PDB file of C-alpha atoms in Angstrom:
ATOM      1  CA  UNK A1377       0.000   0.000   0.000  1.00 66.00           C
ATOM      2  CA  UNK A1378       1.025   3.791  -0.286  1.00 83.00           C
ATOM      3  CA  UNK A1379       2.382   5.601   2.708  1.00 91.00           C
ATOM      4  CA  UNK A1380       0.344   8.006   4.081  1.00 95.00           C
ATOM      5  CA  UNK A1381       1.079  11.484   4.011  1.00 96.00           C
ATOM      6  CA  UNK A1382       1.739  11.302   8.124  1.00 96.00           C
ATOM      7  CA  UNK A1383       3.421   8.104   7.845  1.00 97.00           C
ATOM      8  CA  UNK A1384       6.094   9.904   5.845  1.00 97.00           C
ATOM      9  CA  UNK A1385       6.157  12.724   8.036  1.00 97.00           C
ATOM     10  CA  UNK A1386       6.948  10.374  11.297  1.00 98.00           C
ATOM     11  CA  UNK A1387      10.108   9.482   8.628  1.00 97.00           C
ATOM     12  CA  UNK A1388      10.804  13.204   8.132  1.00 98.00           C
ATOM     13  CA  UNK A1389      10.458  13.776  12.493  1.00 98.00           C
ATOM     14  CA  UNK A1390      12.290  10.704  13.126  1.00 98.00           C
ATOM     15  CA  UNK A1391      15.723  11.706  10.654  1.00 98.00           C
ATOM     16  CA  UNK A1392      15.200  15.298  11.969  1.00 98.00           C
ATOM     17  CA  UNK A1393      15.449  14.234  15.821  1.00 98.00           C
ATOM     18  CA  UNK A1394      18.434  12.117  15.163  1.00 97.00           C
ATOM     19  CA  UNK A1395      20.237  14.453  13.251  1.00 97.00           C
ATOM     20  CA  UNK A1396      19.722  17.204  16.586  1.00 98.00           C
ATOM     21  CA  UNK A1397      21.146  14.326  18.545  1.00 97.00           C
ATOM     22  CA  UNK A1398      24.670  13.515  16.435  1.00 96.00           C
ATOM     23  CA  UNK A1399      25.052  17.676  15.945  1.00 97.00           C
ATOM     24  CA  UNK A1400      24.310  18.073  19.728  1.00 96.00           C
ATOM     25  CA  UNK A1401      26.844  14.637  20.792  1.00 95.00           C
ATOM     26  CA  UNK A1402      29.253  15.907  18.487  1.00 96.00           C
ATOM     27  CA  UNK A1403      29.413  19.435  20.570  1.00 96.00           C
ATOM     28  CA  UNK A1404      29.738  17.101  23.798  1.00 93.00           C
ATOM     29  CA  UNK A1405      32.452  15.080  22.602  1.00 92.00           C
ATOM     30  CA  UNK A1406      34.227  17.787  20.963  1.00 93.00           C
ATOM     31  CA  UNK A1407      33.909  15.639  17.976  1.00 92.00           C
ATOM     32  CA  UNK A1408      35.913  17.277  14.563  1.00 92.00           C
ATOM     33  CA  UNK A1409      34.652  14.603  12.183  1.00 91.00           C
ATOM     34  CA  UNK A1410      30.897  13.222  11.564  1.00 89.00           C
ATOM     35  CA  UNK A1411      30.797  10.552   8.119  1.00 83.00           C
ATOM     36  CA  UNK A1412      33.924  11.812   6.774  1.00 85.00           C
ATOM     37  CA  UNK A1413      33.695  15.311   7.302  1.00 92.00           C
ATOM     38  CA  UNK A1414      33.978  18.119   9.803  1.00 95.00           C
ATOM     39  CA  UNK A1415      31.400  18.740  12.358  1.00 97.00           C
ATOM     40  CA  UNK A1416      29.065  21.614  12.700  1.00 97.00           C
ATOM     41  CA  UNK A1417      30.887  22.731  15.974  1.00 97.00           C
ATOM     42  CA  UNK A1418      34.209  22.641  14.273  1.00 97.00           C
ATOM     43  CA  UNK A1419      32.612  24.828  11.189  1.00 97.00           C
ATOM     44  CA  UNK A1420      30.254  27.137  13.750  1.00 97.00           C
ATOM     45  CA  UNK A1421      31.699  26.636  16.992  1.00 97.00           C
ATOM     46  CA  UNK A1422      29.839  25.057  20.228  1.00 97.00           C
ATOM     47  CA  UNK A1423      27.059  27.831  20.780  1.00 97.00           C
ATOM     48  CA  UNK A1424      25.764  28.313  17.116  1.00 98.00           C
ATOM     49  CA  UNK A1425      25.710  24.378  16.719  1.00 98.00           C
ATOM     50  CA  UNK A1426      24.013  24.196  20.099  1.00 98.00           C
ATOM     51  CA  UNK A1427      21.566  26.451  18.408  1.00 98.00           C
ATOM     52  CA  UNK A1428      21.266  24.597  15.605  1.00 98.00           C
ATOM     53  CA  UNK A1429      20.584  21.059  17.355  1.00 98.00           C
ATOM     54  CA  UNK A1430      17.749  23.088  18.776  1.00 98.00           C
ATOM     55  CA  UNK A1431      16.628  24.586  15.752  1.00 98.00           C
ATOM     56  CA  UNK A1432      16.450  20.832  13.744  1.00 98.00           C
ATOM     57  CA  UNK A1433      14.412  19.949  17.294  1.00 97.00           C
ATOM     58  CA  UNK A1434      11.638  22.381  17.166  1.00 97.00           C
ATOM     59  CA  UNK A1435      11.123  22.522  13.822  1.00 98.00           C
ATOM     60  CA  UNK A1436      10.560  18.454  14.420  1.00 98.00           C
ATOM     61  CA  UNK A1437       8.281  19.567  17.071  1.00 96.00           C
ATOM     62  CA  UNK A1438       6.233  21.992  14.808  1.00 97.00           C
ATOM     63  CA  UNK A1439       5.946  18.749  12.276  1.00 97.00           C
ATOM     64  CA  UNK A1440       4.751  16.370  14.768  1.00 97.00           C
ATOM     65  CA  UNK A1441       2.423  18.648  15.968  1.00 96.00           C
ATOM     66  CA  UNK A1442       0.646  19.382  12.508  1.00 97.00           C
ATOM     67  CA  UNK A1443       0.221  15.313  12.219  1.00 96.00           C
ATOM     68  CA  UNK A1444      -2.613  16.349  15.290  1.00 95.00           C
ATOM     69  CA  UNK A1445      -2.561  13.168  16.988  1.00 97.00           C
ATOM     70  CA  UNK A1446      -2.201  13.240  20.460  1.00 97.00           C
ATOM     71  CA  UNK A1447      -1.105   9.346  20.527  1.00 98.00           C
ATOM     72  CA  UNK A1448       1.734  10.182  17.880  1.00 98.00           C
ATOM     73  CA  UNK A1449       2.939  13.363  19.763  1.00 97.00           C
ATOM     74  CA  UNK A1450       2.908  11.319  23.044  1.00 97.00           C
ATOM     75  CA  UNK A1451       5.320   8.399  21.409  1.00 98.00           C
ATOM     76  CA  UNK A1452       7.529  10.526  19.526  1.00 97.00           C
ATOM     77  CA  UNK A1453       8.369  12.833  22.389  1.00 96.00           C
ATOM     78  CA  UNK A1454       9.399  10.033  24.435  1.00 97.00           C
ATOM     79  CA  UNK A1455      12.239   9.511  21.741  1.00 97.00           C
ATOM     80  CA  UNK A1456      13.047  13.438  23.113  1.00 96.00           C
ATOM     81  CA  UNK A1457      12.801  12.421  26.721  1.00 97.00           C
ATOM     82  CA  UNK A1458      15.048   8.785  26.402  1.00 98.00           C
ATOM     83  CA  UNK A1459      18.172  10.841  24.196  1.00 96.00           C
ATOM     84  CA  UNK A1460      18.675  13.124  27.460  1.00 96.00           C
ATOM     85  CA  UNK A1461      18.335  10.592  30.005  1.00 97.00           C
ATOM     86  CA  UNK A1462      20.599   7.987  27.677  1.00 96.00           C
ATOM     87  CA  UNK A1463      23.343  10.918  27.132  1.00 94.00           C
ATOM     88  CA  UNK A1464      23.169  11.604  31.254  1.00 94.00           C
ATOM     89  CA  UNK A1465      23.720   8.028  31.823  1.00 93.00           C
ATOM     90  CA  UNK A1466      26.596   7.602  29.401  1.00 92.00           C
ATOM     91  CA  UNK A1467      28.315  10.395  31.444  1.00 88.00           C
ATOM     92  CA  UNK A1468      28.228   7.784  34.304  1.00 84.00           C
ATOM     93  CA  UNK A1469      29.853   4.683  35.060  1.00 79.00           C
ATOM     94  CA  UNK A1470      28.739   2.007  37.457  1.00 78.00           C
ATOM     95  CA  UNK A1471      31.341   0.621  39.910  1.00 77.00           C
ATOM     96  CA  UNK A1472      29.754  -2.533  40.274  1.00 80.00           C
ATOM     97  CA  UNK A1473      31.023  -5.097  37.259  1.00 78.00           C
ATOM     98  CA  UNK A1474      27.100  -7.092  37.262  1.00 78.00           C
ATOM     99  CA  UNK A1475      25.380  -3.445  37.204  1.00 91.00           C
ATOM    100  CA  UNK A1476      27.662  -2.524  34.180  1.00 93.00           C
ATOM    101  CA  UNK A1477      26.452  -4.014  31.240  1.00 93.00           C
ATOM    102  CA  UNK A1478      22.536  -3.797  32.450  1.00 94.00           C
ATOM    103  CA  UNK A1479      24.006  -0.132  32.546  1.00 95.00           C
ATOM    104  CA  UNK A1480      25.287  -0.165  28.835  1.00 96.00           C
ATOM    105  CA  UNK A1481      22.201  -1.821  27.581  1.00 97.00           C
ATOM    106  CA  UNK A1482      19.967   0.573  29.167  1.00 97.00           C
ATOM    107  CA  UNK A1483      21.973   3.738  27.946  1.00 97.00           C
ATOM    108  CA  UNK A1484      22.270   2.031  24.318  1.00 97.00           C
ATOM    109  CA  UNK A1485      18.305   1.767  24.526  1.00 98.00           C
ATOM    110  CA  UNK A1486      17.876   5.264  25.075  1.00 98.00           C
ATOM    111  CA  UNK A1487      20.490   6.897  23.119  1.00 97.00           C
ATOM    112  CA  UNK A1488      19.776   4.677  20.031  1.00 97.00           C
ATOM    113  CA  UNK A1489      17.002   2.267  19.622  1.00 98.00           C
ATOM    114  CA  UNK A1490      14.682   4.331  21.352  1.00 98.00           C
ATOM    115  CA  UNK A1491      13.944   6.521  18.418  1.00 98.00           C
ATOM    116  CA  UNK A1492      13.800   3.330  16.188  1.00 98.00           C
ATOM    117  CA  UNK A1493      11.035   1.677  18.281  1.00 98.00           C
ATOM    118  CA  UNK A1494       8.913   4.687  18.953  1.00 98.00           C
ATOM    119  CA  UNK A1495       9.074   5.835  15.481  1.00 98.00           C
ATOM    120  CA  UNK A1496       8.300   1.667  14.294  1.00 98.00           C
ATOM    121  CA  UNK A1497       5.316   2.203  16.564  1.00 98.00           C
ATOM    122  CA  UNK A1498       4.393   5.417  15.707  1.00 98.00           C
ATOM    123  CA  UNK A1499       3.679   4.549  12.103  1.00 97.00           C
ATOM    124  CA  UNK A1500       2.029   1.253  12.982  1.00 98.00           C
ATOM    125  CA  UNK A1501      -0.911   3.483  14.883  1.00 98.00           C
ATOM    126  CA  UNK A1502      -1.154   5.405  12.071  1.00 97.00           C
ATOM    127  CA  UNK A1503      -1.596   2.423   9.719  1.00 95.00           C
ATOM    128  CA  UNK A1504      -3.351  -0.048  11.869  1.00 95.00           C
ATOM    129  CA  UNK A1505      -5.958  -0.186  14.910  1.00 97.00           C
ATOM    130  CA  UNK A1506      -4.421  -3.422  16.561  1.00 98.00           C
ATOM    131  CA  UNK A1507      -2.129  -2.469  19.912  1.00 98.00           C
ATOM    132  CA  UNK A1508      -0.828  -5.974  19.268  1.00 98.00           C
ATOM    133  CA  UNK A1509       0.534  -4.843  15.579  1.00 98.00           C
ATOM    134  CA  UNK A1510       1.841  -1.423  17.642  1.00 98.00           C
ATOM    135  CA  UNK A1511       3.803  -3.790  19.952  1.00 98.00           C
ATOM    136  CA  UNK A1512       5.302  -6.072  17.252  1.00 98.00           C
ATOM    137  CA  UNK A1513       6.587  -2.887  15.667  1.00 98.00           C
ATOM    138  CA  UNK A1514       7.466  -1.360  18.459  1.00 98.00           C
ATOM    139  CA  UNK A1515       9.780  -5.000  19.831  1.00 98.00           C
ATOM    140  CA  UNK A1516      11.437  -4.866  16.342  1.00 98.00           C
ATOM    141  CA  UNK A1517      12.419  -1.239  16.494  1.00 98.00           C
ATOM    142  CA  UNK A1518      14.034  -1.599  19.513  1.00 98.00           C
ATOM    143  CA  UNK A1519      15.969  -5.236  18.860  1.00 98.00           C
ATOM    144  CA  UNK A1520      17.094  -3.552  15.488  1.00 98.00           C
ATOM    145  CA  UNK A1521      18.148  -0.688  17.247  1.00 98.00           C
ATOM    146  CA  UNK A1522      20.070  -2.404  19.988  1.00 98.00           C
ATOM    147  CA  UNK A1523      21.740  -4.675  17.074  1.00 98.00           C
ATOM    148  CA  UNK A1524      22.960  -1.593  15.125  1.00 98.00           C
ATOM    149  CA  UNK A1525      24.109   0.381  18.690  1.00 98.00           C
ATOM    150  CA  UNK A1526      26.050  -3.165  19.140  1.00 98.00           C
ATOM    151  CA  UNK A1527      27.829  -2.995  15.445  1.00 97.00           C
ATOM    152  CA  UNK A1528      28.581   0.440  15.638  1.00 95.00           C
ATOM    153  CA  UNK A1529      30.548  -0.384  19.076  1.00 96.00           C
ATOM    154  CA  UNK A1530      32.318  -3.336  17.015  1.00 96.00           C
ATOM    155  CA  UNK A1531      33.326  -1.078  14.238  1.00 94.00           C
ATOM    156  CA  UNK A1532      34.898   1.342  16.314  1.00 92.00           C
ATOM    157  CA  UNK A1533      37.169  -1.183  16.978  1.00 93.00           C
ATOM    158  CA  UNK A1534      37.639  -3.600  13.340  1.00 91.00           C
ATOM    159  CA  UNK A1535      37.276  -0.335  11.263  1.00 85.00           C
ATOM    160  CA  UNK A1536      39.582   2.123   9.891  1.00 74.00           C
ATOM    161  CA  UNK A1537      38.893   5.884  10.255  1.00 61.00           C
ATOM    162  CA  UNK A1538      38.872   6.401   6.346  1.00 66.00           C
ATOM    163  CA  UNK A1539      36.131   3.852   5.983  1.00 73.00           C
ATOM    164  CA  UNK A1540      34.347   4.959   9.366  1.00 66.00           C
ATOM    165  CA  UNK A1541      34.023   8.357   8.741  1.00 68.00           C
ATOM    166  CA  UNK A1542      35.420   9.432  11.956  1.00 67.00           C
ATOM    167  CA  UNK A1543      38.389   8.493  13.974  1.00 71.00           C
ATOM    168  CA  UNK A1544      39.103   4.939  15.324  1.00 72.00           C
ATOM    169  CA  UNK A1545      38.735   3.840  18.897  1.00 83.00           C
ATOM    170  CA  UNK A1546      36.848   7.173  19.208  1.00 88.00           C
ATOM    171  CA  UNK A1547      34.336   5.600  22.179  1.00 92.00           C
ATOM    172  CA  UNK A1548      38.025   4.777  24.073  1.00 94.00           C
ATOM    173  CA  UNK A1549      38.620   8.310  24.159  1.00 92.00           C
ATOM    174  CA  UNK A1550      35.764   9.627  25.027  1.00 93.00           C
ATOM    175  CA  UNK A1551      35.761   7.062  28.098  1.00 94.00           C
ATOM    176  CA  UNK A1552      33.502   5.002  26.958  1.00 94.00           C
ATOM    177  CA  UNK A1553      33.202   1.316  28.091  1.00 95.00           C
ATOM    178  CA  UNK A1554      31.210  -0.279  25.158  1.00 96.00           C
ATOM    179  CA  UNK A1555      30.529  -4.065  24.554  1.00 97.00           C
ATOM    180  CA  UNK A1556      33.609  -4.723  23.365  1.00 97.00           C
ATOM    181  CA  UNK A1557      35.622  -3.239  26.266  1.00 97.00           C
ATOM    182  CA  UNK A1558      32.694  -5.025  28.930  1.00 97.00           C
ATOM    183  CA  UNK A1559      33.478  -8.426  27.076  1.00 97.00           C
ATOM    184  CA  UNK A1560      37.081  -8.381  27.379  1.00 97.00           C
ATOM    185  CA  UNK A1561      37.432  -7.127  30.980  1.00 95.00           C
ATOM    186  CA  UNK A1562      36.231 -10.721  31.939  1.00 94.00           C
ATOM    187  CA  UNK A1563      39.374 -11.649  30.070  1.00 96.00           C
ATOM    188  CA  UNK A1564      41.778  -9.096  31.377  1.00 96.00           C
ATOM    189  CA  UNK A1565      40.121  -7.942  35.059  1.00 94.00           C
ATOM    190  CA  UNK A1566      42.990  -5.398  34.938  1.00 94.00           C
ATOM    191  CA  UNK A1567      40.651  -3.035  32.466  1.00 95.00           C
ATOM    192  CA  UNK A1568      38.582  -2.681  35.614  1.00 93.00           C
ATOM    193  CA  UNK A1569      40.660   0.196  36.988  1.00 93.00           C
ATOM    194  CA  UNK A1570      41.102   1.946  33.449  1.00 95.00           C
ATOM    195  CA  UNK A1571      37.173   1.637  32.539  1.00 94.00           C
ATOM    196  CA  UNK A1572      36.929   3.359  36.483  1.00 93.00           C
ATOM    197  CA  UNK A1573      39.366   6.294  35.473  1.00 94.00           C
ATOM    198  CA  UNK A1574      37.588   6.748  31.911  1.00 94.00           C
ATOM    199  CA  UNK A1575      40.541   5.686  30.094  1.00 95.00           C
ATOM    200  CA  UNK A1576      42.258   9.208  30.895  1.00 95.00           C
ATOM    201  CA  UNK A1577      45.672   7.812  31.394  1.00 96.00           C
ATOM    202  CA  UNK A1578      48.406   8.356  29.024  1.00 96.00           C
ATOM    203  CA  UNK A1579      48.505   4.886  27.381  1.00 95.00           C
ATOM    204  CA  UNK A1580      45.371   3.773  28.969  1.00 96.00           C
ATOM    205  CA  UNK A1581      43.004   3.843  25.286  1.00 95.00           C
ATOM    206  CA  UNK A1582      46.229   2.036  23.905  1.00 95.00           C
ATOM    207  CA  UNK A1583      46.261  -0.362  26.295  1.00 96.00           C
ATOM    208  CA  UNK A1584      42.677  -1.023  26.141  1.00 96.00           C
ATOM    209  CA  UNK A1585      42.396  -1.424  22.426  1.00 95.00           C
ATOM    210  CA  UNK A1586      45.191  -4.284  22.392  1.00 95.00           C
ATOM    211  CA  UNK A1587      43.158  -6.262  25.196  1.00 97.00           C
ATOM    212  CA  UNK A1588      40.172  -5.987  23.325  1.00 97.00           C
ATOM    213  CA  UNK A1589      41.443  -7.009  20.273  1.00 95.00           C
ATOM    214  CA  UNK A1590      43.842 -10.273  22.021  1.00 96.00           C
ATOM    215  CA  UNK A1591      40.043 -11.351  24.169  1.00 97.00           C
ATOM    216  CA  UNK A1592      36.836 -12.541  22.662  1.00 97.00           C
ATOM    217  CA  UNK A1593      34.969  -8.896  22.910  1.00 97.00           C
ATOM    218  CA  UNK A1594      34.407  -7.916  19.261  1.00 97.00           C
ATOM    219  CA  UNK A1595      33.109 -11.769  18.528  1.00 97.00           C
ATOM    220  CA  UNK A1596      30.710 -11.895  21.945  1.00 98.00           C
ATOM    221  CA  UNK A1597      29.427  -8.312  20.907  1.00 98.00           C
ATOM    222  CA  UNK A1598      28.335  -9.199  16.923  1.00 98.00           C
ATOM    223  CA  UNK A1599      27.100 -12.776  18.548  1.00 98.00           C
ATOM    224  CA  UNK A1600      24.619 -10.434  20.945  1.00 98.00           C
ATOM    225  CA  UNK A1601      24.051  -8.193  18.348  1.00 98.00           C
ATOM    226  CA  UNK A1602      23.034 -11.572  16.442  1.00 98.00           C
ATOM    227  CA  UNK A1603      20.659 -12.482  19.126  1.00 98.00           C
ATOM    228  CA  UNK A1604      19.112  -9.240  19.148  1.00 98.00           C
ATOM    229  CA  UNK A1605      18.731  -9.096  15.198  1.00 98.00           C
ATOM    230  CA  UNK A1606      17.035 -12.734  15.517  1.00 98.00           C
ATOM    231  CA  UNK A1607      14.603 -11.651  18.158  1.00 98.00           C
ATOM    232  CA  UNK A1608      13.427  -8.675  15.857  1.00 98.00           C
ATOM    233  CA  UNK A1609      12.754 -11.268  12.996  1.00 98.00           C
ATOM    234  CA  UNK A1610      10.863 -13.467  15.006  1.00 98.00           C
ATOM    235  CA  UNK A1611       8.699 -10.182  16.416  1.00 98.00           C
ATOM    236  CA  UNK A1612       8.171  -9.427  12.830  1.00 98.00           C
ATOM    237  CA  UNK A1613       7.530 -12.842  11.834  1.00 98.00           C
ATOM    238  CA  UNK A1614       4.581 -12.506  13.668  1.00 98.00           C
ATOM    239  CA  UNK A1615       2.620 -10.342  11.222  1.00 97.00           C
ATOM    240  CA  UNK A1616       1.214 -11.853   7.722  1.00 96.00           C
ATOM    241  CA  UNK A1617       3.799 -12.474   4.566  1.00 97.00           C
ATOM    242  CA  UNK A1618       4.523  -9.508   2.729  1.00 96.00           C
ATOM    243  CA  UNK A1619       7.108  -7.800   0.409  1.00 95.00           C
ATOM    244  CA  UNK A1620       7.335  -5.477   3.193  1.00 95.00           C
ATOM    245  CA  UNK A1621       7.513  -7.986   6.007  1.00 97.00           C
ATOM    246  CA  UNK A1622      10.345  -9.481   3.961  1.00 98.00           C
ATOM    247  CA  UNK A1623      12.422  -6.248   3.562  1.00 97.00           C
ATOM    248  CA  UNK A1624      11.800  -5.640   7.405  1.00 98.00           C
ATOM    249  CA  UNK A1625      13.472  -8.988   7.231  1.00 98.00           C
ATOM    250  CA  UNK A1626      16.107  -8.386   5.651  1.00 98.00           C
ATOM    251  CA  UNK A1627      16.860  -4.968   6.769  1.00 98.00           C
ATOM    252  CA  UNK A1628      17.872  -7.115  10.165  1.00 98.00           C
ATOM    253  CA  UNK A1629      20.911  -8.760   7.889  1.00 97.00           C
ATOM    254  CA  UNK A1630      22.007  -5.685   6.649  1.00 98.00           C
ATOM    255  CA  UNK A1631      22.527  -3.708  10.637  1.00 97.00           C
ATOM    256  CA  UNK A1632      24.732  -7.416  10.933  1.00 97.00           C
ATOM    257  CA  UNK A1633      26.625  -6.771   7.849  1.00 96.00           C
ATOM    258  CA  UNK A1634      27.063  -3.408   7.139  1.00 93.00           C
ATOM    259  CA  UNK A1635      30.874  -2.230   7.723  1.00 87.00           C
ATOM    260  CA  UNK A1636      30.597   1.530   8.081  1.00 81.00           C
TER     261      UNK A1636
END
């Protein structure tokens, strides 16, 4: 069938909130490359691309709020809500090596698959009156979304910075524990103290990369990301055969596979 005219525009919001996001992360991480070229703070500076991150967000808000459902505004905002509590959380670490992963997982939720759920769900109201369709939608946005977080935290580590589009190992030194790092401290307990201290010691993001690269970390994070992409296709599943259904699918392949 076509896509209605507010389907597409739930596209439009969705791309326009996550673009805010990367121009407003790239101002917190003092980031000087996005996809291969420079940043919007390294171009503007901090407060104009503050302002613009703010700029891309309301005129998302004016969008959603011409749709006129009070449903769709509800779920999208949410997306708004989870980015700000995901990015507070990533500024924290948990002590505590069992708390540190549920940590991780939570914070990749919010700061990634979050937007991919609620938007998934957000166009299934629009399209369909069955909450059990909205849910199906709403499980395989947020499994695909985890998946690709996952891949993207492997890449930073098996990719170059040419084929990236930003610089490699860029999560080490920002002191960031991803699933990589989480895997291979149960390998190497000495990363403990580092992932503590952020990484902020000369030699420390060296360090780290080797270990993760000598333990298991990259392969145990693409086989979660594998579990994650397999629980998407079975939420999916659930709905009736369709071209669609099938690129939905597939799609799920493609977060595995992709390489940049």
């Amino acid at each position: 069938r076509e896509v209605q005219a507010s389907q597409r525009s739930v596209a439009i919001i969705a791309e326009m909130i996550h673009t805010a996001s990367l121009v407003h992360d790239d101002v917190i991480d003092d980031a000087n490359s996005r996809r291969g070229k420079m940043t919007v703070n390294q171009i503007w500076g901090e407060r104009k691309a503050v302002l613009a991150g703010d700029f891309i967000l309301s005129a998302a808000s004016v969008a959603l709020a011409r749709i006129g459902n009070t449903t769709i505004i509800s779920v999208l905002t949410q997306v708004i809500e989870d980015l700000v509590r995901g990015e507070f959380l990533q500024l924290g670490s948990k002590e505590n090596e069992n708390e540190r992963f549920a940590h991780y997982l939570e914070k990749t939720f919010k700061k990634t698959a979050s937007l991919i759920a609620n938007s998934c769900k957000a166009v299934s109201i629009l399209g369909c009156p069955d909450p059990k369709v909205h849910e199906i939608a709403y499980q395989y946005g947020k499994n695909v979304g985890i998946a690709f977080q996952l891949i993207d935290d492997v890449l930073d580590f098996t990719s170059c910075a040419d084929h990236l589009g930003k610089p490699a190992a860029a999560d080490l030194k920002l002191g960031l524990a991803t699933g990589p790092v989480l895997f291979a401290c149960r390998q190497f307990p000495e990363m403990n103290a580092m992932i503590m201290r952020r990484f902020s010691k000369p030699g420390d993001v060296e360090r780290a990369r080797k270990y993760v690269l000598q333990s298991d970390g990259v392969q145990q994070t693409t086989y979660l990301a594998q579990r994650y992409c397999h629980e998407a296709t079975r939420e999916i599943s659930k709905l009736r055969p369709s071209p669609e259904r099938e690129a939905l699918i597939q799609l799920t392949e493609m977060v595995l596979t992709r390489d940049k």
